[in-house]
Amino acid sequence: MEIAVIDYKGGNVQSVLFALERLGVQATLTSEPEVIRRADKVLFPGEGEAASAMRELRAQGLDELLPTLTQPFLGICLGMQLLGQHSEEGGGTDLLGILPFNVIRFPNAPEYKVPHMGWNNLQVLRSPLFEGLREEDYVYFVHSYYAPVGDYTIAQAEYPAPFSAAVQYKNFYAVQFHTEKSGPVGTRILENFLKL
Amino acid sequence: MLTKRIIPCLDVKDGRTVKGVRFEGLRDAGDPVALAARYAREGADELVFLDITATNQKRATLVALVRDVARELDIPFTVGGGIGTVADVEALLLNGADKVSINSAALARPELIDELAARFGSQCIVVAADARFHEPDGWQIYTRAGTHNTGRDAVQWCREAADRGAGEILLTSMSNDGTKDGFALDITGAVSRAVSVPVVASGGAGSKQDFTNVFQQAHADAGLAASIFHFGEIGIRELKEHLRADGIPVRL
């Protein structure tokens, strides 16, 4: 199985590569369109800021390529947000437009620090991605912006209102949390993705 | 519901874990990679590695250690200690660190926080603040492994760090560190109220009740400790069970 991890200077890709290595899977870190197109599975990690990530994707032509992919695709953290239409981050940024959500910032509230950072539980699981998991299993989040709940939501979490912890449209799956850093629960989600 | 985090801190020197009382009298507490894996299995929510010699001595091994830990560990970890440049931070993040904490370098040149946040995102930039209480000035910020008083007010500095883009504040009370008399509830509560980013309380943990207190009374988002975990005085699971019984949300 050929697994491509998309390299667009989008943050901590090494953790994703190590997580796959712990599963005994060899992955290729690449920004080559042909390698990505040919892969059996594509992972799209991301950290940092949406506007600079989009600039990098455009510079490499990946903004044109990614929406055309047909194999199972997993966005992680910023890699999930980038699949939406538009983000409030950095004064407003157009995204890849694969899913219909807009990305908005958590409101500042005394009891709810931003970023939403730490382990939160998953609710309303509805995807083979979460095979073997229980509602209330914990995963690790670090983010200041979020996608609201919609038809595309396949898992949600609360901070304090419900938001999309995971989304799906056709072959495009994506998780807001760091599945590569979420202990045995996160490992199981990666395994489930590799079986799709 | 977002849970309160329990974070073992591994102070490393020359690739080994050590922990002293008030930064002196170091004792060898084991191999960092083995300890990291053990803590992850026992339910630690995150780990922090502080290279405590890095401010005054060159570190050649930290990047290699980060890589070894990242290969093994499936929970997040932060690395700090003598980190002073964008290039330092980039090397640590590229090798698998989830967050990097900066301390003396941020105080020497606060714009560094803005630069790091703009380059890598606030979510991976932790500002570590070492505070000590003394009359009549109150809580002041120290640097260079606790040897130098900056004369800065602790709450004001933490607020500035968060405003400049720090995604988290790691607040260590040097007045409490190593005493096992409990966290500094007053300054932790004051900083937690003053900033809109998460605050990790550090210094002074000696009992399970100390963690309950810092979460309930000082509104810390995470509690960090070293020696009580390294020497097996408190197990992470029993600590979390205690917290849950006290009504504090934890991941068990």
Coordinates of C-alpha atoms in Angstrom, one line a residue:
Chain A
M1 CA 0.0 0.0 0.0
E2 CA 1.3 3.4 -1.0
I3 CA 0.7 6.1 1.5
A4 CA 1.4 9.7 0.8
V5 CA 1.8 12.3 3.5
I6 CA 1.5 15.7 2.0
D7 CA 4.5 18.0 2.6
Y8 CA 3.6 21.7 2.3
K9 CA 5.7 23.1 5.2
G10 CA 2.5 22.8 7.2
G11 CA 3.9 21.9 10.6
N12 CA 4.6 18.8 12.5
V13 CA 4.5 16.1 9.8
Q14 CA 7.1 14.1 11.6
S15 CA 4.7 13.0 14.3
V16 CA 2.3 11.6 11.6
L17 CA 5.2 9.8 10.0
F18 CA 6.3 8.3 13.3
A19 CA 2.7 7.3 14.1
L20 CA 2.5 5.4 10.8
E21 CA 5.9 3.8 11.5
R22 CA 4.6 2.5 14.9
L23 CA 1.8 0.8 12.9
G24 CA 4.5 -0.8 10.7
V25 CA 3.5 1.3 7.7
Q26 CA 6.0 3.1 5.4
A27 CA 4.8 6.4 4.1
T28 CA 6.2 8.9 1.7
L29 CA 6.4 12.6 2.6
T30 CA 5.8 14.4 -0.7
S31 CA 4.6 17.4 -2.5
E32 CA 4.8 15.7 -5.9
P33 CA 1.4 15.8 -7.6
E34 CA 2.0 12.5 -9.4
V35 CA 3.1 10.6 -6.2
I36 CA 0.0 12.0 -4.4
R37 CA -2.3 11.1 -7.2
R38 CA -1.0 7.5 -7.4
A39 CA -1.1 6.8 -3.6
D40 CA -3.6 4.4 -2.2
K41 CA -4.1 6.7 0.8
V42 CA -3.4 10.4 1.4
L43 CA -2.8 12.0 4.7
F44 CA -2.9 15.8 5.0
P45 CA -1.6 17.0 8.3
G46 CA -1.4 20.7 9.3
E47 CA -0.6 23.1 12.0
G48 CA -0.2 26.8 12.2
E49 CA -2.0 29.5 10.3
A50 CA -4.5 29.1 7.5
A51 CA -3.5 31.9 5.2
S52 CA 0.2 30.9 5.0
A53 CA -0.8 27.2 4.5
M54 CA -3.0 28.2 1.6
R55 CA -0.3 30.3 0.1
E56 CA 2.1 27.3 0.2
L57 CA -0.6 25.0 -1.3
R58 CA -1.2 27.4 -4.1
A59 CA 2.6 27.9 -4.7
Q60 CA 2.9 24.1 -5.2
G61 CA -0.3 23.8 -7.3
L62 CA -1.8 21.5 -4.6
D63 CA -4.9 23.7 -4.3
E64 CA -5.9 22.4 -7.8
L65 CA -4.9 18.8 -7.2
L66 CA -6.4 18.0 -3.8
P67 CA -10.1 18.5 -4.7
T68 CA -9.7 16.1 -7.6
L69 CA -8.4 13.1 -5.5
T70 CA -10.5 10.0 -5.3
Q71 CA -8.6 7.7 -2.8
P72 CA -9.3 7.8 0.9
F73 CA -8.0 11.1 2.2
L74 CA -7.4 12.1 5.9
G75 CA -7.0 15.7 6.9
I76 CA -5.7 16.3 10.4
C77 CA -6.2 19.5 12.5
L78 CA -5.4 22.5 10.2
G79 CA -5.6 19.9 7.4
M80 CA -9.3 19.5 8.3
Q81 CA -10.0 23.2 8.4
L82 CA -8.4 23.8 5.0
L83 CA -11.0 21.6 3.4
G84 CA -13.7 24.2 4.2
Q85 CA -14.8 27.2 2.2
H86 CA -13.5 30.2 4.2
S87 CA -11.7 30.9 7.5
E88 CA -11.9 33.9 9.8
E89 CA -8.2 33.4 10.6
G90 CA -5.8 36.2 9.6
G91 CA -8.5 38.6 8.5
G92 CA -10.2 36.1 6.2
T93 CA -8.8 33.4 4.0
D94 CA -10.4 31.3 1.2
L95 CA -9.9 27.6 1.6
L96 CA -9.9 24.6 -0.6
G97 CA -13.7 24.4 -0.8
I98 CA -14.1 20.7 -0.7
L99 CA -16.6 20.8 2.3
P100 CA -19.3 23.4 2.8
F101 CA -18.3 24.7 6.3
N102 CA -16.8 28.0 7.3
V103 CA -14.1 28.1 9.9
I104 CA -14.7 30.5 12.9
R105 CA -12.9 31.4 16.1
F106 CA -13.8 30.2 19.5
P107 CA -15.2 33.1 21.5
N108 CA -13.1 34.2 24.5
A109 CA -14.9 33.3 27.7
P110 CA -13.3 33.3 31.2
E111 CA -13.9 29.5 31.7
Y112 CA -13.0 28.6 28.2
K113 CA -9.4 29.3 27.3
V114 CA -8.4 29.7 23.6
P115 CA -6.7 27.7 22.1
H116 CA -8.9 24.7 23.0
M117 CA -6.0 22.6 24.2
G118 CA -6.0 19.2 25.7
W119 CA -8.0 15.9 25.8
N120 CA -11.7 16.1 25.1
N121 CA -14.2 13.3 24.5
L122 CA -15.9 12.4 21.2
Q123 CA -19.6 12.2 20.8
V124 CA -22.2 11.3 18.2
L125 CA -19.8 9.0 16.3
R126 CA -21.0 8.0 12.9
S127 CA -18.3 6.7 10.6
P128 CA -16.3 3.5 10.0
L129 CA -13.3 5.8 11.0
F130 CA -14.5 5.3 14.6
E131 CA -15.0 1.5 14.5
G132 CA -14.2 0.0 17.9
L133 CA -14.4 3.3 19.7
R134 CA -16.8 4.3 22.5
E135 CA -18.6 7.6 22.8
E136 CA -16.6 9.3 25.5
D137 CA -13.2 8.2 24.3
Y138 CA -10.7 11.0 24.6
V139 CA -8.6 12.6 21.9
Y140 CA -6.1 15.4 21.9
F141 CA -7.1 18.8 20.5
V142 CA -5.1 22.0 19.9
H143 CA -6.9 24.7 18.0
S144 CA -8.4 28.2 18.2
Y145 CA -10.7 27.9 15.2
Y146 CA -13.4 25.3 14.5
A147 CA -15.9 24.1 12.0
P148 CA -19.5 24.2 13.2
V149 CA -21.7 21.0 13.3
G150 CA -23.4 20.2 10.0
D151 CA -24.6 17.3 7.8
Y152 CA -20.9 16.6 7.1
T153 CA -20.1 16.1 10.8
I154 CA -19.1 12.5 11.7
A155 CA -18.1 13.2 15.3
Q156 CA -18.5 16.1 17.6
A157 CA -17.0 17.5 20.8
E158 CA -18.1 20.3 23.1
Y159 CA -16.2 23.5 24.1
P160 CA -18.7 24.6 25.4
A161 CA -21.0 24.3 22.4
P162 CA -20.8 21.3 20.1
F163 CA -18.4 21.6 17.1
S164 CA -17.1 19.3 14.4
A165 CA -14.4 17.0 15.8
A166 CA -14.5 15.1 12.5
V167 CA -16.1 15.6 9.1
Q168 CA -16.5 13.6 5.8
Y169 CA -17.6 14.2 2.2
K170 CA -17.2 11.3 -0.2
N171 CA -13.5 10.1 0.1
F172 CA -12.5 13.1 2.2
Y173 CA -12.3 12.4 5.9
A174 CA -10.8 14.8 8.3
V175 CA -10.3 15.1 12.1
Q176 CA -9.8 18.3 14.1
F177 CA -7.9 16.5 16.8
H178 CA -4.4 15.1 16.5
T179 CA -5.1 11.4 15.9
E180 CA -1.3 10.8 15.8
K181 CA -1.0 12.1 19.4
S182 CA -4.1 10.7 20.9
G183 CA -2.7 7.5 22.5
P184 CA -4.3 4.1 21.7
V185 CA -7.6 5.8 20.7
G186 CA -5.8 7.8 18.0
T187 CA -3.9 4.8 16.9
R188 CA -7.1 2.9 16.3
I189 CA -8.5 5.8 14.2
L190 CA -5.4 5.7 12.0
E191 CA -5.7 1.9 11.7
N192 CA -9.4 2.3 10.7
F193 CA -8.4 4.9 8.1
L194 CA -5.8 2.6 6.6
K195 CA -8.5 -0.1 6.2
L196 CA -10.9 2.2 4.3
Chain B
M1 CA -15.8 18.0 28.2
L2 CA -12.2 19.3 28.1
T3 CA -10.2 17.6 30.9
K4 CA -7.6 18.9 33.2
R5 CA -4.1 17.7 32.2
I6 CA -1.5 15.9 34.3
I7 CA 2.0 16.5 33.0
P8 CA 5.1 14.8 34.2
C9 CA 8.1 17.0 33.7
L10 CA 11.4 15.4 32.8
D11 CA 14.3 17.7 33.5
V12 CA 17.1 16.4 31.3
K13 CA 20.8 17.0 31.5
D14 CA 23.2 15.3 29.1
G15 CA 20.5 13.1 27.9
R16 CA 19.4 11.8 31.4
T17 CA 16.5 12.8 33.6
V18 CA 17.3 14.7 36.7
K19 CA 15.3 16.7 39.3
G20 CA 16.7 18.8 42.0
V21 CA 15.3 20.8 44.9
R22 CA 15.1 24.4 44.0
F23 CA 17.3 23.7 40.9
E24 CA 20.2 22.4 43.0
G25 CA 21.3 19.0 44.3
L26 CA 20.4 17.0 41.1
R27 CA 19.6 13.3 41.4
D28 CA 19.6 10.8 38.5
A29 CA 16.0 9.7 37.8
G30 CA 16.4 7.7 34.7
D31 CA 16.4 7.4 31.0
P32 CA 14.0 10.0 29.4
V33 CA 12.7 7.8 26.5
A34 CA 11.9 4.9 28.9
L35 CA 10.3 7.3 31.4
A36 CA 8.3 9.0 28.6
A37 CA 6.9 5.7 27.4
R38 CA 6.1 4.6 30.9
Y39 CA 4.2 7.8 31.6
A40 CA 2.2 7.6 28.4
R41 CA 1.1 4.0 29.3
E42 CA 0.1 5.1 32.8
G43 CA -2.1 7.9 31.5
A44 CA 0.0 11.1 31.5
D45 CA -1.8 13.6 29.3
E46 CA 1.4 15.3 28.0
L47 CA 5.0 15.4 28.8
V48 CA 7.5 18.3 29.2
F49 CA 11.2 18.0 28.7
L50 CA 13.3 20.8 30.1
D51 CA 17.0 20.8 29.2
I52 CA 18.0 22.5 32.4
T53 CA 21.6 22.9 31.5
A54 CA 21.0 24.4 28.1
T55 CA 20.9 28.1 29.1
N56 CA 24.5 28.0 30.3
Q57 CA 25.9 25.2 28.3
K58 CA 25.7 24.1 24.7
R59 CA 23.3 21.3 24.0
A60 CA 24.2 18.9 21.2
T61 CA 21.9 16.1 22.1
L62 CA 18.5 17.8 22.5
V63 CA 17.4 17.4 18.9
A64 CA 18.4 13.7 18.8
L65 CA 16.5 13.2 22.1
V66 CA 13.4 14.8 20.7
R67 CA 13.5 12.5 17.7
D68 CA 13.9 9.4 19.9
V69 CA 11.0 10.5 22.2
A70 CA 8.7 11.4 19.2
R71 CA 9.4 8.0 17.6
E72 CA 8.2 6.3 20.8
L73 CA 5.5 8.5 22.2
D74 CA 1.8 8.7 21.1
I75 CA 0.9 11.7 23.4
P76 CA 2.0 15.3 23.0
F77 CA 5.2 16.7 24.4
T78 CA 6.8 20.1 24.9
V79 CA 10.5 20.8 24.8
G80 CA 12.3 23.7 26.5
G81 CA 15.5 24.9 27.9
G82 CA 17.9 27.4 26.4
I83 CA 15.9 27.8 23.2
G84 CA 16.6 31.2 21.8
T85 CA 16.1 31.4 18.0
V86 CA 13.6 30.7 15.3
A87 CA 16.1 28.1 13.9
D88 CA 16.2 26.3 17.3
V89 CA 12.4 26.1 17.4
E90 CA 12.2 24.9 13.8
A91 CA 14.7 22.1 14.4
L92 CA 12.8 20.8 17.4
L93 CA 9.4 21.0 15.7
L94 CA 10.7 19.3 12.6
N95 CA 12.0 16.4 14.6
G96 CA 8.7 15.8 16.3
A97 CA 8.2 18.1 19.3
D98 CA 4.6 19.3 19.5
K99 CA 5.3 22.5 21.5
V100 CA 8.4 24.4 22.3
S101 CA 8.8 26.5 25.5
I102 CA 10.9 29.6 25.6
N103 CA 11.9 31.5 28.8
S104 CA 15.1 33.6 29.1
A105 CA 15.2 34.4 25.3
A106 CA 11.6 35.8 25.4
L107 CA 12.5 38.0 28.4
A108 CA 15.6 39.3 26.7
R109 CA 13.7 40.0 23.5
P110 CA 9.9 39.8 23.8
E111 CA 9.4 40.2 20.0
L112 CA 10.7 36.6 19.7
I113 CA 7.3 35.5 20.9
D114 CA 5.6 37.4 18.1
E115 CA 8.0 36.0 15.5
L116 CA 7.6 32.4 16.6
A117 CA 3.8 32.6 16.8
A118 CA 3.6 34.2 13.3
R119 CA 6.0 31.5 11.9
F120 CA 4.8 28.4 13.6
G121 CA 1.4 29.3 15.1
S122 CA 0.5 30.1 18.7
Q123 CA -0.5 26.5 19.4
C124 CA 3.1 25.3 19.6
I125 CA 4.6 28.3 21.4
V126 CA 4.7 28.0 25.2
V127 CA 6.2 30.8 27.3
A128 CA 7.7 29.4 30.5
A129 CA 7.7 31.9 33.4
D130 CA 9.7 31.3 36.6
A131 CA 8.3 33.4 39.4
R132 CA 9.5 33.9 42.9
F133 CA 7.8 35.8 45.8
H134 CA 9.6 38.3 47.9
E135 CA 8.6 41.3 50.0
P136 CA 7.9 44.0 49.1
D137 CA 7.7 43.5 45.3
G138 CA 5.5 40.4 45.2
W139 CA 5.8 37.8 42.5
Q140 CA 8.8 38.6 40.2
I141 CA 10.1 36.9 37.1
Y142 CA 13.5 35.2 37.1
T143 CA 15.6 33.9 34.2
R144 CA 18.8 32.0 33.5
A145 CA 17.7 28.9 35.4
G146 CA 16.4 31.0 38.2
T147 CA 19.6 32.9 38.9
H148 CA 18.6 36.4 37.7
N149 CA 15.7 38.6 38.8
T150 CA 14.3 40.6 35.9
G151 CA 12.4 42.9 38.1
R152 CA 9.3 42.2 36.0
D153 CA 5.9 41.6 37.7
A154 CA 4.8 38.0 37.0
V155 CA 1.2 38.7 36.1
Q156 CA 2.1 41.5 33.8
W157 CA 4.8 39.4 32.0
C158 CA 2.4 36.5 31.5
R159 CA -0.2 38.8 30.1
E160 CA 2.3 40.4 27.7
A161 CA 3.5 36.9 26.6
A162 CA -0.1 35.8 25.8
D163 CA -0.8 39.1 24.0
R164 CA 2.3 38.6 21.9
G165 CA 1.1 35.2 20.8
A166 CA 2.1 32.5 23.3
G167 CA -0.4 29.7 23.1
E168 CA 0.1 28.5 26.7
I169 CA 1.8 29.8 29.9
L170 CA 3.9 27.3 31.9
L171 CA 4.1 29.1 35.3
T172 CA 6.7 27.7 37.8
S173 CA 6.7 29.0 41.3
M174 CA 10.4 28.9 42.4
S175 CA 9.3 29.7 45.9
N176 CA 7.4 26.4 45.9
D177 CA 9.5 24.3 43.6
G178 CA 10.9 21.2 45.3
T179 CA 9.2 21.9 48.6
K180 CA 6.2 19.5 48.1
D181 CA 4.1 21.9 50.1
G182 CA 1.7 22.5 47.2
F183 CA 1.4 24.7 44.2
A184 CA 1.4 28.5 44.6
L185 CA -2.3 29.0 44.4
D186 CA -2.3 32.8 44.6
I187 CA 0.0 33.6 41.6
T188 CA -1.4 30.7 39.6
G189 CA -5.0 32.0 40.0
A190 CA -3.9 35.5 39.3
V191 CA -2.2 34.5 36.0
S192 CA -5.0 32.2 35.0
R193 CA -7.5 35.1 35.4
A194 CA -5.2 37.5 33.6
V195 CA -4.7 35.5 30.4
S196 CA -7.1 33.9 27.9
V197 CA -4.7 31.0 27.0
P198 CA -4.2 27.8 29.1
V199 CA -2.0 28.0 32.2
V200 CA 0.1 25.0 33.4
A201 CA 0.9 25.2 37.1
S202 CA 4.3 24.0 38.2
G203 CA 6.3 23.8 41.4
G204 CA 5.5 22.4 44.8
A205 CA 3.3 19.4 44.1
G206 CA 3.6 16.9 46.9
S207 CA 0.2 15.3 47.3
K208 CA -2.9 14.4 45.3
Q209 CA -4.8 17.1 47.1
D210 CA -2.3 19.7 45.8
F211 CA -3.6 19.0 42.3
T212 CA -7.2 19.2 43.4
N213 CA -6.5 22.6 45.0
V214 CA -4.7 24.0 41.9
F215 CA -7.6 23.1 39.6
Q216 CA -10.4 24.1 42.0
Q217 CA -8.9 27.1 43.6
A218 CA -6.4 28.5 41.1
H219 CA -8.3 27.4 37.8
A220 CA -5.1 26.0 36.3
D221 CA -5.7 24.0 33.1
A222 CA -2.9 21.6 33.8
G223 CA -0.7 20.5 36.7
L224 CA 3.0 19.7 36.2
A225 CA 5.3 17.8 38.5
A226 CA 8.5 15.8 38.4
S227 CA 10.0 14.1 41.4
I228 CA 6.7 12.8 42.9
F229 CA 6.2 10.9 39.6
H230 CA 9.8 9.9 38.9
F231 CA 10.3 8.3 42.3
G232 CA 6.8 6.6 42.3
E233 CA 5.4 8.6 45.2
I234 CA 2.2 9.2 43.4
G235 CA 0.9 7.1 40.5
I236 CA -0.7 9.0 37.6
R237 CA -3.7 6.7 37.6
E238 CA -4.3 7.0 41.3
L239 CA -3.9 10.8 41.1
K240 CA -6.5 10.9 38.3
E241 CA -8.9 8.7 40.3
H242 CA -8.6 11.1 43.2
L243 CA -9.3 14.1 41.0
R244 CA -12.3 12.4 39.5
A245 CA -13.7 11.7 42.9
D246 CA -13.3 15.4 43.7
G247 CA -15.4 16.2 40.7
I248 CA -12.6 17.3 38.4
P249 CA -12.8 16.2 34.7
V250 CA -9.9 13.9 33.8
R251 CA -9.1 11.4 31.1
L252 CA -9.1 7.9 32.7

